[in-house]
Each structure stands twice: as C-alpha cells, then as structure tokens.
C-alpha cells in the first residue's frame, strides 16, 4: 500500500509461425517485492511511441525507412512545479522484426548530443542502454530527436504499425533522476518507475 501499487500489467509475446498445436509454454514470471521502499523513483519519458496505428504503414522493399519525432522538453519538480535539470540514466528502444537502427539525440540551442545509438538493432535484444556515466542532462527547452530506422526489403506488402510481431512498432524513451520530477515532451507525459 505504501508504494501505491494497484496492479501489474504483464505483456507476453508468443510467436508460432508454423501454427503448431503441440507447443506449450512452460516458462513463467516471478515477481519480487520489498517493504523497504527505495529512496528515489526514476521518471520515464516516452518521446516516440508508435505502438498501434493501423493506418500508419511502412512500405515494402525499402532499405532504410525512417520514423522520426522531435519535441521540446519541459521538466519540473513535481511538488514545487519549478524547472529542474534531470540526469538521464537509461535510454530505451523498441521495434519489431524490421527495426535495424535506433537513435536518440538531445539538442540544446544549436548543439546536438547523441544520448544513445543502437546500430544494429536486434529484436531479440530488447534492453535499456545505460547512459548514466555519460552525465547527460535534460532541462526545460531542450529538444529530443527520436529515430527508428526500418529495413523492409524482405517484405512484399506494407507493414502496419500494430501489435503482432510481424507488424512493426517504434518506441523510444529515457529514464531520469532525481526522483520527484514531472516531464513531458510536447504531448508525451512522463511515467514514474521504481528504480
């Protein structure tokens, strides 16, 4: 109750390309918890989140097809609502089978700074990129540029932005500290995470 958790949402993906009926999942999930709350929560900010847009399509036979979004950051203390500077701890990327590269950049004034690049991107290697030691900060007025690059050369038909593994997605976010901040980037709001 002190952590104010009401539920967990678990998303499990299964692929059965051959449509075999004799396959059974024997894996599972194990959750650990502690009554000793951590002193700080990370704030998660999605800057590009294309998960389910059936009218958004990736054309076939393209070697490098880009999806990019740039937005302006607004970061405040959650209590006082005063602007604060936040340190980026992780950069996270998500795409499916056509995703081949991901890039994240901070633009402050006229200066660009790469936060993280995943090139090549592999669908089976979905993990956050730890950028904490680079001491990259974000503050109100910074711009974030988020890019997913797809290779659809092996496809004969359009790929939809959708939920199936054979569909495509593009998700890019950062996780920041200190705790107790609110962040948005244009219309993207922040989510607080336990760290």
PDB file of C-alpha atoms in Angstrom:
ATOM      1  CA  UNK A   1       0.000   0.000   0.000  1.00  0.00           C
ATOM      2  CA  UNK A   2       2.814   2.442   0.781  1.00  0.00           C
ATOM      3  CA  UNK A   3       4.155   2.048  -2.775  1.00  0.00           C
ATOM      4  CA  UNK A   4       0.687   2.933  -4.120  1.00  0.00           C
ATOM      5  CA  UNK A   5       0.738  -0.043  -6.493  1.00  0.00           C
ATOM      6  CA  UNK A   6      -2.713  -1.236  -7.510  1.00  0.00           C
ATOM      7  CA  UNK A   7      -1.911  -3.688 -10.290  1.00  0.00           C
ATOM      8  CA  UNK A   8       0.709  -5.060 -12.655  1.00  0.00           C
ATOM      9  CA  UNK A   9       0.207  -5.168 -16.400  1.00  0.00           C
ATOM     10  CA  UNK A  10       2.103  -8.065 -17.951  1.00  0.00           C
ATOM     11  CA  UNK A  11       2.589  -8.323 -21.699  1.00  0.00           C
ATOM     12  CA  UNK A  12       3.813 -11.677 -23.026  1.00  0.00           C
ATOM     13  CA  UNK A  13       4.529 -12.244 -26.719  1.00  0.00           C
ATOM     14  CA  UNK A  14       4.352 -15.691 -28.332  1.00  0.00           C
ATOM     15  CA  UNK A  15       5.302 -16.484 -31.920  1.00  0.00           C
ATOM     16  CA  UNK A  16       4.235 -19.692 -33.628  1.00  0.00           C
ATOM     17  CA  UNK A  17       4.974 -19.134 -37.322  1.00  0.00           C
ATOM     18  CA  UNK A  18       4.304 -22.793 -38.232  1.00  0.00           C
ATOM     19  CA  UNK A  19       0.977 -22.747 -36.310  1.00  0.00           C
ATOM     20  CA  UNK A  20       1.930 -25.918 -34.441  1.00  0.00           C
ATOM     21  CA  UNK A  21      -0.678 -27.106 -31.964  1.00  0.00           C
ATOM     22  CA  UNK A  22       1.724 -29.219 -29.869  1.00  0.00           C
ATOM     23  CA  UNK A  23       3.673 -26.237 -28.489  1.00  0.00           C
ATOM     24  CA  UNK A  24       3.123 -25.418 -24.813  1.00  0.00           C
ATOM     25  CA  UNK A  25       4.672 -22.566 -22.869  1.00  0.00           C
ATOM     26  CA  UNK A  26       6.306 -23.789 -19.672  1.00  0.00           C
ATOM     27  CA  UNK A  27       8.010 -20.546 -18.747  1.00  0.00           C
ATOM     28  CA  UNK A  28       6.669 -18.031 -16.289  1.00  0.00           C
ATOM     29  CA  UNK A  29       7.228 -14.856 -14.328  1.00  0.00           C
ATOM     30  CA  UNK A  30       8.423 -14.323 -10.806  1.00  0.00           C
ATOM     31  CA  UNK A  31       7.898 -11.005  -9.026  1.00  0.00           C
ATOM     32  CA  UNK A  32       9.913  -9.901  -6.008  1.00  0.00           C
ATOM     33  CA  UNK A  33       8.907  -7.095  -3.684  1.00  0.00           C
ATOM     34  CA  UNK A  34      10.154  -5.493  -0.511  1.00  0.00           C
ATOM     35  CA  UNK A  35       8.505  -3.323   2.114  1.00  0.00           C
ATOM     36  CA  UNK A  36      11.677  -1.209   2.155  1.00  0.00           C
ATOM     37  CA  UNK A  37      10.918   1.418  -0.456  1.00  0.00           C
ATOM     38  CA  UNK A  38      13.764   2.845  -2.473  1.00  0.00           C
ATOM     39  CA  UNK A  39      14.671   6.473  -1.724  1.00  0.00           C
ATOM     40  CA  UNK A  40      14.141   7.600  -5.312  1.00  0.00           C
ATOM     41  CA  UNK A  41      11.966   6.741  -8.318  1.00  0.00           C
ATOM     42  CA  UNK A  42      13.110   7.176 -11.886  1.00  0.00           C
ATOM     43  CA  UNK A  43      10.903   9.188 -14.210  1.00  0.00           C
ATOM     44  CA  UNK A  44      10.218   7.642 -17.600  1.00  0.00           C
ATOM     45  CA  UNK A  45       9.536   9.892 -20.586  1.00  0.00           C
ATOM     46  CA  UNK A  46       8.416   8.440 -23.940  1.00  0.00           C
ATOM     47  CA  UNK A  47       9.279  10.748 -26.802  1.00  0.00           C
ATOM     48  CA  UNK A  48       8.178   8.438 -29.624  1.00  0.00           C
ATOM     49  CA  UNK A  49       5.527   5.800 -29.016  1.00  0.00           C
ATOM     50  CA  UNK A  50       4.077   4.297 -32.182  1.00  0.00           C
ATOM     51  CA  UNK A  51       2.513   1.061 -30.930  1.00  0.00           C
ATOM     52  CA  UNK A  52      -0.841   0.672 -32.640  1.00  0.00           C
ATOM     53  CA  UNK A  53      -1.714   2.832 -35.619  1.00  0.00           C
ATOM     54  CA  UNK A  54      -3.361   0.604 -38.285  1.00  0.00           C
ATOM     55  CA  UNK A  55      -3.289   3.434 -40.830  1.00  0.00           C
ATOM     56  CA  UNK A  56       0.457   4.067 -40.353  1.00  0.00           C
ATOM     57  CA  UNK A  57       2.334   1.886 -42.837  1.00  0.00           C
ATOM     58  CA  UNK A  58       5.922   1.028 -43.710  1.00  0.00           C
ATOM     59  CA  UNK A  59       6.269   0.454 -47.463  1.00  0.00           C
ATOM     60  CA  UNK A  60       7.878  -2.761 -48.759  1.00  0.00           C
ATOM     61  CA  UNK A  61      11.287  -3.044 -50.410  1.00  0.00           C
ATOM     62  CA  UNK A  62      12.867  -0.093 -48.541  1.00  0.00           C
ATOM     63  CA  UNK A  63      16.473  -0.440 -47.355  1.00  0.00           C
ATOM     64  CA  UNK A  64      16.257   2.457 -44.855  1.00  0.00           C
ATOM     65  CA  UNK A  65      12.841   3.796 -43.895  1.00  0.00           C
ATOM     66  CA  UNK A  66      12.906   6.420 -41.113  1.00  0.00           C
ATOM     67  CA  UNK A  67      10.386   7.321 -38.421  1.00  0.00           C
ATOM     68  CA  UNK A  68      11.489  10.444 -36.503  1.00  0.00           C
ATOM     69  CA  UNK A  69       9.906  12.722 -33.912  1.00  0.00           C
ATOM     70  CA  UNK A  70      11.352  15.893 -32.376  1.00  0.00           C
ATOM     71  CA  UNK A  71       9.795  17.523 -29.330  1.00  0.00           C
ATOM     72  CA  UNK A  72      10.630  20.146 -26.704  1.00  0.00           C
ATOM     73  CA  UNK A  73      11.183  19.032 -23.105  1.00  0.00           C
ATOM     74  CA  UNK A  74       9.510  20.513 -20.024  1.00  0.00           C
ATOM     75  CA  UNK A  75      10.882  19.212 -16.700  1.00  0.00           C
ATOM     76  CA  UNK A  76       9.661  20.372 -13.285  1.00  0.00           C
ATOM     77  CA  UNK A  77       9.808  19.412  -9.652  1.00  0.00           C
ATOM     78  CA  UNK A  78       6.560  17.510  -9.015  1.00  0.00           C
ATOM     79  CA  UNK A  79       5.869  19.383  -5.770  1.00  0.00           C
ATOM     80  CA  UNK A  80       7.063  22.950  -6.349  1.00  0.00           C
ATOM     81  CA  UNK A  81       6.486  22.947 -10.144  1.00  0.00           C
ATOM     82  CA  UNK A  82       9.826  24.756 -10.535  1.00  0.00           C
ATOM     83  CA  UNK A  83      12.064  23.858 -13.513  1.00  0.00           C
ATOM     84  CA  UNK A  84      14.813  21.337 -12.701  1.00  0.00           C
ATOM     85  CA  UNK A  85      17.637  19.664 -14.591  1.00  0.00           C
ATOM     86  CA  UNK A  86      17.416  15.856 -14.751  1.00  0.00           C
ATOM     87  CA  UNK A  87      20.151  13.307 -15.371  1.00  0.00           C
ATOM     88  CA  UNK A  88      19.467  10.619 -17.979  1.00  0.00           C
ATOM     89  CA  UNK A  89      20.052   7.135 -16.544  1.00  0.00           C
ATOM     90  CA  UNK A  90      18.751   4.904 -19.348  1.00  0.00           C
ATOM     91  CA  UNK A  91      17.642   5.188 -22.951  1.00  0.00           C
ATOM     92  CA  UNK A  92      15.185   2.565 -24.126  1.00  0.00           C
ATOM     93  CA  UNK A  93      14.259   1.438 -27.620  1.00  0.00           C
ATOM     94  CA  UNK A  94      11.571  -0.862 -29.007  1.00  0.00           C
ATOM     95  CA  UNK A  95      10.860  -2.146 -32.500  1.00  0.00           C
ATOM     96  CA  UNK A  96       9.982  -5.459 -34.108  1.00  0.00           C
ATOM     97  CA  UNK A  97      11.456  -7.503 -36.947  1.00  0.00           C
ATOM     98  CA  UNK A  98      12.013  -4.668 -39.452  1.00  0.00           C
ATOM     99  CA  UNK A  99      13.801  -2.392 -36.960  1.00  0.00           C
ATOM    100  CA  UNK A 100      17.532  -2.196 -37.719  1.00  0.00           C
ATOM    101  CA  UNK A 101      18.761   1.019 -36.030  1.00  0.00           C
ATOM    102  CA  UNK A 102      17.668   3.397 -33.265  1.00  0.00           C
ATOM    103  CA  UNK A 103      18.986   6.849 -32.386  1.00  0.00           C
ATOM    104  CA  UNK A 104      18.311   9.372 -29.643  1.00  0.00           C
ATOM    105  CA  UNK A 105      19.695  12.916 -29.605  1.00  0.00           C
ATOM    106  CA  UNK A 106      19.449  15.937 -27.310  1.00  0.00           C
ATOM    107  CA  UNK A 107      19.529  19.364 -28.970  1.00  0.00           C
ATOM    108  CA  UNK A 108      20.354  22.300 -26.682  1.00  0.00           C
ATOM    109  CA  UNK A 109      20.493  25.581 -28.545  1.00  0.00           C
ATOM    110  CA  UNK A 110      22.497  24.818 -31.684  1.00  0.00           C
ATOM    111  CA  UNK A 111      24.400  21.871 -30.188  1.00  0.00           C
ATOM    112  CA  UNK A 112      23.399  18.249 -30.756  1.00  0.00           C
ATOM    113  CA  UNK A 113      24.480  15.464 -28.378  1.00  0.00           C
ATOM    114  CA  UNK A 114      23.911  11.774 -29.025  1.00  0.00           C
ATOM    115  CA  UNK A 115      22.234  10.163 -25.997  1.00  0.00           C
ATOM    116  CA  UNK A 116      22.304   6.632 -27.384  1.00  0.00           C
ATOM    117  CA  UNK A 117      22.505   4.760 -30.679  1.00  0.00           C
ATOM    118  CA  UNK A 118      21.652   1.100 -31.212  1.00  0.00           C
ATOM    119  CA  UNK A 119      23.133   0.068 -34.531  1.00  0.00           C
ATOM    120  CA  UNK A 120      22.470  -2.622 -35.360  1.00  0.00           C
ATOM    121  CA  UNK A 121      19.160  -3.093 -33.523  1.00  0.00           C
ATOM    122  CA  UNK A 122      18.099  -6.695 -32.848  1.00  0.00           C
ATOM    123  CA  UNK A 123      14.530  -7.635 -31.940  1.00  0.00           C
ATOM    124  CA  UNK A 124      15.824 -10.311 -29.547  1.00  0.00           C
ATOM    125  CA  UNK A 125      17.985  -7.834 -27.615  1.00  0.00           C
ATOM    126  CA  UNK A 126      15.424  -5.502 -26.031  1.00  0.00           C
ATOM    127  CA  UNK A 127      17.219  -3.884 -23.137  1.00  0.00           C
ATOM    128  CA  UNK A 128      17.765  -0.359 -21.894  1.00  0.00           C
ATOM    129  CA  UNK A 129      21.026   1.364 -22.755  1.00  0.00           C
ATOM    130  CA  UNK A 130      22.785   2.590 -19.600  1.00  0.00           C
ATOM    131  CA  UNK A 131      23.988   6.164 -20.216  1.00  0.00           C
ATOM    132  CA  UNK A 132      24.300   7.221 -16.556  1.00  0.00           C
ATOM    133  CA  UNK A 133      28.105   7.533 -16.626  1.00  0.00           C
ATOM    134  CA  UNK A 134      27.918   9.932 -19.592  1.00  0.00           C
ATOM    135  CA  UNK A 135      26.332  12.546 -17.263  1.00  0.00           C
ATOM    136  CA  UNK A 136      23.800  13.691 -19.880  1.00  0.00           C
ATOM    137  CA  UNK A 137      21.193  16.083 -18.530  1.00  0.00           C
ATOM    138  CA  UNK A 138      17.845  17.350 -19.773  1.00  0.00           C
ATOM    139  CA  UNK A 139      16.193  20.632 -18.885  1.00  0.00           C
ATOM    140  CA  UNK A 140      13.191  22.638 -19.994  1.00  0.00           C
ATOM    141  CA  UNK A 141      13.701  23.937 -23.535  1.00  0.00           C
ATOM    142  CA  UNK A 142      15.915  21.053 -24.707  1.00  0.00           C
ATOM    143  CA  UNK A 143      14.739  19.249 -27.807  1.00  0.00           C
ATOM    144  CA  UNK A 144      14.793  15.456 -28.128  1.00  0.00           C
ATOM    145  CA  UNK A 145      15.039  13.791 -31.519  1.00  0.00           C
ATOM    146  CA  UNK A 146      13.968  10.125 -31.602  1.00  0.00           C
ATOM    147  CA  UNK A 147      14.506   7.940 -34.680  1.00  0.00           C
ATOM    148  CA  UNK A 148      13.670   4.355 -35.653  1.00  0.00           C
ATOM    149  CA  UNK A 149      15.102   3.005 -38.908  1.00  0.00           C
ATOM    150  CA  UNK A 150      13.492   0.030 -40.646  1.00  0.00           C
ATOM    151  CA  UNK A 151      14.596  -2.327 -43.416  1.00  0.00           C
ATOM    152  CA  UNK A 152      11.596  -3.720 -45.308  1.00  0.00           C
ATOM    153  CA  UNK A 153      13.492  -5.139 -48.292  1.00  0.00           C
ATOM    154  CA  UNK A 154      12.281  -8.651 -47.457  1.00  0.00           C
ATOM    155  CA  UNK A 155       8.607  -7.647 -47.449  1.00  0.00           C
ATOM    156  CA  UNK A 156       6.261  -7.753 -50.427  1.00  0.00           C
ATOM    157  CA  UNK A 157       3.424  -5.931 -48.652  1.00  0.00           C
ATOM    158  CA  UNK A 158       3.027  -2.902 -46.427  1.00  0.00           C
ATOM    159  CA  UNK A 159       3.866  -3.417 -42.749  1.00  0.00           C
ATOM    160  CA  UNK A 160       1.342  -1.921 -40.349  1.00  0.00           C
ATOM    161  CA  UNK A 161       2.192  -0.293 -37.023  1.00  0.00           C
ATOM    162  CA  UNK A 162       0.452  -2.842 -34.834  1.00  0.00           C
ATOM    163  CA  UNK A 163       0.607  -5.435 -32.075  1.00  0.00           C
ATOM    164  CA  UNK A 164       1.769  -8.543 -33.951  1.00  0.00           C
ATOM    165  CA  UNK A 165       5.478  -9.365 -34.021  1.00  0.00           C
ATOM    166  CA  UNK A 166       5.217  -9.352 -37.820  1.00  0.00           C
ATOM    167  CA  UNK A 167       3.716  -5.843 -37.598  1.00  0.00           C
ATOM    168  CA  UNK A 168       6.046  -3.046 -36.539  1.00  0.00           C
ATOM    169  CA  UNK A 169       6.433  -0.625 -33.627  1.00  0.00           C
ATOM    170  CA  UNK A 170       8.681   2.286 -32.749  1.00  0.00           C
ATOM    171  CA  UNK A 171       9.109   3.212 -29.094  1.00  0.00           C
ATOM    172  CA  UNK A 172      11.841   5.410 -27.629  1.00  0.00           C
ATOM    173  CA  UNK A 173      12.125   6.725 -24.066  1.00  0.00           C
ATOM    174  CA  UNK A 174      14.515   7.953 -21.396  1.00  0.00           C
ATOM    175  CA  UNK A 175      14.551   7.269 -17.671  1.00  0.00           C
ATOM    176  CA  UNK A 176      15.771  10.135 -15.487  1.00  0.00           C
ATOM    177  CA  UNK A 177      16.638  11.113 -11.948  1.00  0.00           C
ATOM    178  CA  UNK A 178      16.426  12.679  -9.332  1.00  0.00           C
ATOM    179  CA  UNK A 179      13.138  11.406  -8.006  1.00  0.00           C
ATOM    180  CA  UNK A 180      10.106  13.635  -7.686  1.00  0.00           C
ATOM    181  CA  UNK A 181      10.109  15.185 -11.152  1.00  0.00           C
ATOM    182  CA  UNK A 182       7.487  15.521 -13.864  1.00  0.00           C
ATOM    183  CA  UNK A 183       8.456  15.630 -17.514  1.00  0.00           C
ATOM    184  CA  UNK A 184       6.747  15.941 -20.837  1.00  0.00           C
ATOM    185  CA  UNK A 185       7.869  16.417 -24.372  1.00  0.00           C
ATOM    186  CA  UNK A 186       5.183  18.072 -26.437  1.00  0.00           C
ATOM    187  CA  UNK A 187       2.183  15.821 -25.873  1.00  0.00           C
ATOM    188  CA  UNK A 188       4.169  12.970 -24.262  1.00  0.00           C
ATOM    189  CA  UNK A 189       3.792  12.768 -20.477  1.00  0.00           C
ATOM    190  CA  UNK A 190       6.166  11.131 -18.019  1.00  0.00           C
ATOM    191  CA  UNK A 191       5.639   7.943 -16.025  1.00  0.00           C
ATOM    192  CA  UNK A 192       7.391   7.329 -12.729  1.00  0.00           C
ATOM    193  CA  UNK A 193       9.175   3.994 -12.305  1.00  0.00           C
ATOM    194  CA  UNK A 194      10.720   2.260  -9.343  1.00  0.00           C
ATOM    195  CA  UNK A 195      14.484   2.024  -9.660  1.00  0.00           C
TER     196      UNK A 195
END
